[in-house]
Coordinates of C-alpha atoms and ligand atoms in Angstrom, one line a residue:
M1 CA 75.9 116.8 92.4
E2 CA 74.1 118.2 95.4
K3 CA 76.4 120.5 97.4
D4 CA 75.9 118.6 100.7
K5 CA 76.9 115.3 99.1
E6 CA 80.1 116.7 97.6
S7 CA 83.3 115.5 99.1
V8 CA 87.0 115.5 98.2
F9 CA 86.4 112.2 96.5
N10 CA 83.5 112.9 94.2
S11 CA 84.0 116.5 93.2
V12 CA 86.4 118.0 90.7
P13 CA 88.4 120.8 92.3
E14 CA 89.0 124.2 90.6
F15 CA 92.4 124.3 88.9
E16 CA 94.0 125.6 85.7
Y17 CA 96.7 123.0 85.1
Q18 CA 96.6 120.9 81.9
E19 CA 98.8 118.1 80.7
K20 CA 98.2 116.6 77.3
A21 CA 98.4 112.8 76.8
V22 CA 101.4 111.9 74.7
S23 CA 101.0 109.3 72.1
I24 CA 102.8 105.9 72.6
D25 CA 103.8 103.2 70.3
A26 CA 101.4 100.5 71.6
A27 CA 103.3 97.8 69.6
E28 CA 106.5 98.6 71.5
F29 CA 104.7 98.5 74.8
V30 CA 103.2 95.1 73.9
K31 CA 106.7 93.9 73.0
L32 CA 108.0 95.3 76.3
C33 CA 105.4 93.4 78.4
E34 CA 105.6 90.2 76.4
S35 CA 109.4 90.1 76.5
R36 CA 109.7 90.6 80.2
R37 CA 110.5 87.3 81.7
S38 CA 111.8 86.3 85.1
V39 CA 115.5 85.7 84.2
R40 CA 117.4 83.5 86.6
V41 CA 120.8 83.6 85.0
F42 CA 122.6 86.7 83.9
E43 CA 125.7 87.2 81.8
N44 CA 128.8 88.5 83.6
A45 CA 128.3 92.0 82.2
P46 CA 127.6 95.3 84.0
I47 CA 124.7 97.6 83.6
P48 CA 125.8 101.2 83.1
E49 CA 125.2 103.2 86.3
D50 CA 123.2 105.9 84.5
V51 CA 120.8 103.2 83.2
V52 CA 120.2 101.9 86.8
E53 CA 119.7 105.4 87.9
K54 CA 117.2 106.1 85.1
C55 CA 115.3 102.8 85.9
L56 CA 115.0 103.8 89.5
D57 CA 113.7 107.2 88.5
L58 CA 111.1 105.4 86.4
A59 CA 110.2 103.1 89.3
M60 CA 109.4 106.2 91.3
L61 CA 107.0 107.3 88.6
A62 CA 104.6 104.5 89.6
P63 CA 101.2 105.5 90.8
N64 CA 101.1 105.4 94.6
S65 CA 98.6 105.8 97.3
S66 CA 97.7 109.4 98.0
N67 CA 101.0 110.3 96.4
L68 CA 102.6 109.5 99.8
Q69 CA 105.3 107.4 98.1
P70 CA 105.8 104.8 100.9
W71 CA 108.7 103.1 99.1
E72 CA 112.4 102.9 99.3
F73 CA 114.9 101.3 97.0
Y74 CA 118.1 99.8 98.4
W75 CA 120.9 99.4 95.9
P76 CA 124.0 97.6 97.3
K77 CA 127.0 99.3 95.8
S78 CA 130.0 97.6 97.6
A79 CA 131.0 94.1 96.7
D80 CA 130.6 93.1 100.4
K81 CA 127.1 94.5 100.8
K82 CA 126.1 92.9 97.5
R83 CA 127.5 89.5 98.7
Q84 CA 125.4 89.8 101.9
V85 CA 122.3 90.7 99.9
V86 CA 122.9 87.7 97.6
E87 CA 123.2 85.5 100.7
A88 CA 120.0 86.9 102.1
C89 CA 118.4 86.1 98.7
L90 CA 119.3 82.5 99.6
G91 CA 122.0 82.5 97.0
Q92 CA 119.5 82.2 94.2
P93 CA 121.2 82.4 90.8
A94 CA 118.9 85.3 89.9
A95 CA 120.8 87.2 92.7
S96 CA 124.3 85.7 92.5
T97 CA 124.6 86.2 88.8
A98 CA 122.8 89.6 88.7
A99 CA 124.9 92.7 87.8
E100 CA 122.8 94.7 90.2
I101 CA 120.2 94.0 92.9
I102 CA 117.6 96.4 94.1
V103 CA 115.7 95.6 97.3
V104 CA 112.3 97.3 97.3
V105 CA 111.0 98.3 100.7
A106 CA 107.6 99.5 101.8
R107 CA 107.4 102.0 104.7
T108 CA 104.3 102.2 106.9
K109 CA 105.2 105.3 108.8
T110 CA 106.8 107.7 106.4
W111 CA 103.4 108.9 105.3
K112 CA 103.3 111.6 108.1
K113 CA 106.6 113.2 106.9
H114 CA 105.5 112.9 103.2
A115 CA 102.1 114.4 103.9
R116 CA 103.9 117.4 105.5
Q117 CA 106.2 117.6 102.4
M118 CA 103.1 117.7 100.2
V119 CA 101.6 120.6 102.3
E120 CA 104.9 122.5 102.1
L121 CA 105.1 122.0 98.3
F122 CA 101.5 123.1 97.9
K123 CA 102.1 126.2 100.0
T124 CA 105.2 127.2 98.1
S125 CA 103.8 126.3 94.7
E126 CA 103.5 128.9 92.0
Q127 CA 100.4 127.0 90.7
K128 CA 97.2 127.7 92.6
V129 CA 96.5 124.6 94.7
P130 CA 92.8 123.9 95.5
D131 CA 91.9 124.2 99.2
S132 CA 90.6 120.6 99.0
A133 CA 94.1 119.3 98.2
L134 CA 95.6 121.1 101.2
S135 CA 92.8 119.8 103.4
Y136 CA 93.3 116.3 102.0
Y137 CA 96.9 116.2 103.3
E138 CA 96.2 118.2 106.5
K139 CA 93.0 116.4 107.6
I140 CA 92.0 113.3 105.6
V141 CA 95.4 111.7 105.4
P142 CA 96.1 111.9 109.2
F143 CA 92.6 110.5 109.8
A144 CA 93.1 107.7 107.2
Y145 CA 96.5 106.5 108.2
T146 CA 96.9 107.1 111.9
Q147 CA 96.3 103.7 113.7
G148 CA 97.8 104.4 117.1
P149 CA 99.6 102.0 119.5
L150 CA 98.2 98.4 119.1
S151 CA 96.0 99.9 116.3
I152 CA 93.7 101.3 119.0
I153 CA 92.8 104.4 117.0
G154 CA 92.3 102.1 114.0
L155 CA 89.8 100.0 116.0
F156 CA 87.9 103.2 116.9
K157 CA 87.9 104.1 113.2
R158 CA 86.7 100.7 112.2
V159 CA 83.7 100.9 114.5
T160 CA 82.9 104.4 113.3
L161 CA 83.2 103.5 109.7
F162 CA 81.1 100.4 110.2
F163 CA 78.1 102.5 111.3
L164 CA 78.8 105.3 108.8
G165 CA 78.9 102.7 106.1
F166 CA 75.2 101.9 106.6
F167 CA 74.3 105.3 105.1
R168 CA 76.9 105.8 102.3
P169 CA 79.9 104.2 100.6
I170 CA 83.1 104.9 102.6
P171 CA 86.7 103.8 102.4
R172 CA 87.0 101.2 105.2
E173 CA 90.8 100.4 105.2
P174 CA 93.4 100.7 106.5
V175 CA 92.4 100.4 110.1
N176 CA 95.3 98.4 111.6
H177 CA 99.0 97.9 111.3
Q178 CA 98.6 94.8 109.0
Q179 CA 96.5 96.8 106.7
M180 CA 99.1 99.6 106.7
I181 CA 101.6 96.9 105.5
L182 CA 99.2 95.9 102.7
W183 CA 98.7 99.6 101.9
A184 CA 102.4 100.4 101.6
S185 CA 103.2 97.1 99.9
K186 CA 100.6 97.6 97.1
T187 CA 102.3 100.8 96.1
A188 CA 105.8 99.4 96.4
A189 CA 104.9 96.5 94.2
L190 CA 103.7 98.9 91.5
A191 CA 107.2 100.5 91.6
C192 CA 108.7 97.0 91.3
E193 CA 106.8 96.4 88.0
N194 CA 107.9 99.9 86.7
L195 CA 111.5 99.0 87.6
M196 CA 111.4 95.7 85.8
L197 CA 109.8 97.1 82.7
A198 CA 112.3 100.0 82.7
F199 CA 115.2 97.6 82.8
R200 CA 113.6 95.6 79.9
A201 CA 113.1 98.8 77.9
F202 CA 116.9 99.5 78.3
G203 CA 117.6 96.0 77.0
Y204 CA 118.3 94.4 80.4
D205 CA 116.3 91.8 82.3
T206 CA 115.2 91.1 85.9
C207 CA 114.0 88.6 88.3
P208 CA 111.7 89.6 91.3
M209 CA 112.5 87.6 94.4
E210 CA 110.5 87.2 97.6
G211 CA 112.5 84.0 98.3
L212 CA 114.7 85.7 100.8
D213 CA 115.4 85.9 104.5
S214 CA 113.6 89.0 105.4
R215 CA 115.1 89.2 108.9
R216 CA 118.7 89.0 107.6
M217 CA 117.8 91.4 104.8
R218 CA 116.4 93.9 107.3
K219 CA 119.7 93.8 109.2
I220 CA 121.9 94.1 106.2
L221 CA 119.9 97.1 105.0
G222 CA 119.7 98.6 108.4
L223 CA 115.9 99.0 108.1
P224 CA 113.7 100.7 110.7
R225 CA 110.9 98.9 112.5
D226 CA 108.1 100.1 110.1
A227 CA 109.9 98.9 107.0
V228 CA 108.7 95.8 105.1
V229 CA 110.9 94.1 102.6
V230 CA 108.7 93.7 99.5
M231 CA 111.0 92.0 97.1
A232 CA 114.5 92.0 95.8
I233 CA 115.0 92.5 92.1
G234 CA 118.1 91.1 90.3
A235 CA 119.0 92.7 87.1
G236 CA 121.5 92.2 84.3
Q237 CA 122.0 91.0 80.8
R238 CA 120.0 87.9 80.0
S239 CA 122.1 84.7 79.6
A240 CA 121.1 82.3 76.8
R241 CA 120.0 79.9 79.6
G242 CA 118.4 82.6 81.7
V243 CA 114.8 81.7 81.1
Y244 CA 113.9 78.3 82.4
G245 CA 110.9 77.6 80.1
P246 CA 108.1 79.0 78.0
R247 CA 105.7 81.4 79.7
I248 CA 102.8 79.7 81.3
R249 CA 99.5 81.6 82.0
F250 CA 96.2 79.9 82.8
P251 CA 93.2 80.5 80.5
R252 CA 92.1 84.1 80.7
D253 CA 88.4 83.2 81.5
Q254 CA 89.7 81.9 84.8
F255 CA 90.7 85.5 85.8
I256 CA 88.8 88.0 83.7
K257 CA 85.3 88.4 85.0
R258 CA 82.9 90.4 82.9
I259 CA 80.3 91.5 85.4
Ligands
LIG1 C1 106.4 88.7 94.3 C2 107.2 87.8 93.5 C3 108.1 87.0 94.0 C4 108.9 86.1 93.3 N1 109.9 85.4 93.9 C5 110.8 84.7 93.1 C6 111.9 84.1 93.6 O1 112.2 84.2 94.8 N2 112.7 83.4 92.8 C7 112.5 83.2 91.5 O2 113.2 82.6 90.8 N3 111.4 83.8 90.9 C8 110.5 84.5 91.7 N4 109.4 85.2 91.1 C9 109.2 85.1 89.7 C10 108.0 84.2 89.4 O3 108.3 82.9 89.6 C11 107.6 84.5 87.9 O4 107.2 85.8 87.8 C12 106.5 83.6 87.4 O5 106.9 82.3 87.4 C13 106.0 84.0 86.0 O6 107.1 84.0 85.1 P1 107.4 85.3 84.2 O7 107.8 86.4 85.2 O8 108.6 84.9 83.4 O9 106.3 85.7 83.5 C14 108.7 86.0 91.9 C15 107.7 86.8 91.3 C16 107.0 87.7 92.1 C17 106.0 88.6 91.4

């Protein structure tokens, strides 16, 4: 690669760290994915607290944009809070019969604090952190995610990137608040899938729910303005009548495009 065309995106930084890939039982993973169903009715049985905690830890291992972790997980613990959350989930059986409900929230403005946290961690790390990593969080991240009031800075970036884009490939989004919501929600949704697969791995089941009153949910959770309710996830022990029917997926040719 010519030096002048190198950037933080296309160059491999200097570092010594190594982490070997562990081997996984693929058949078990196939079983995990295939047995995850949206379960709408749960048995009246608890999930041990340490299992929920572990599943939340696993949710937080999901890949996430720039490692800025723009997610939050709200776990109603009191009977009254849970009742309110069930009500905000429109009283769906997947919520009312669930042993636990986790509401997954995306945050569009925590990236600044998290970028500073990354810089702090890098500066105090015993491992040598490449300069490009520091500069990524100190310079590129603020450029990429600052949108300004009424996304005015975003508009300026959009115009700049439009012209720059004539000469080379460039990342063009996010350049407004709506795109920040998409940005944070993509990442939060990946955590949701991790969370659901984690519960399945521990023998429990889940149902993701976007059928909810987001306004009421925001109030119940006491969310700040930049927060977006991504989905609520009911979890528990699958009831015999918990799955409403066989899984339906359309033919794979409809979706998998070999190009
Ligand atoms: C973002 C999202 C929102 C969903 N919202 C609801 C919901 O509000 N209520 C519900 O019963 N199922 C809900 N589902 C579950 C889907 O209906 C279900 O995933 C789909 O029918 C496929 O079935 P499967 O999950 O068993 O494979 C939701 C799923 C996703 C991914």
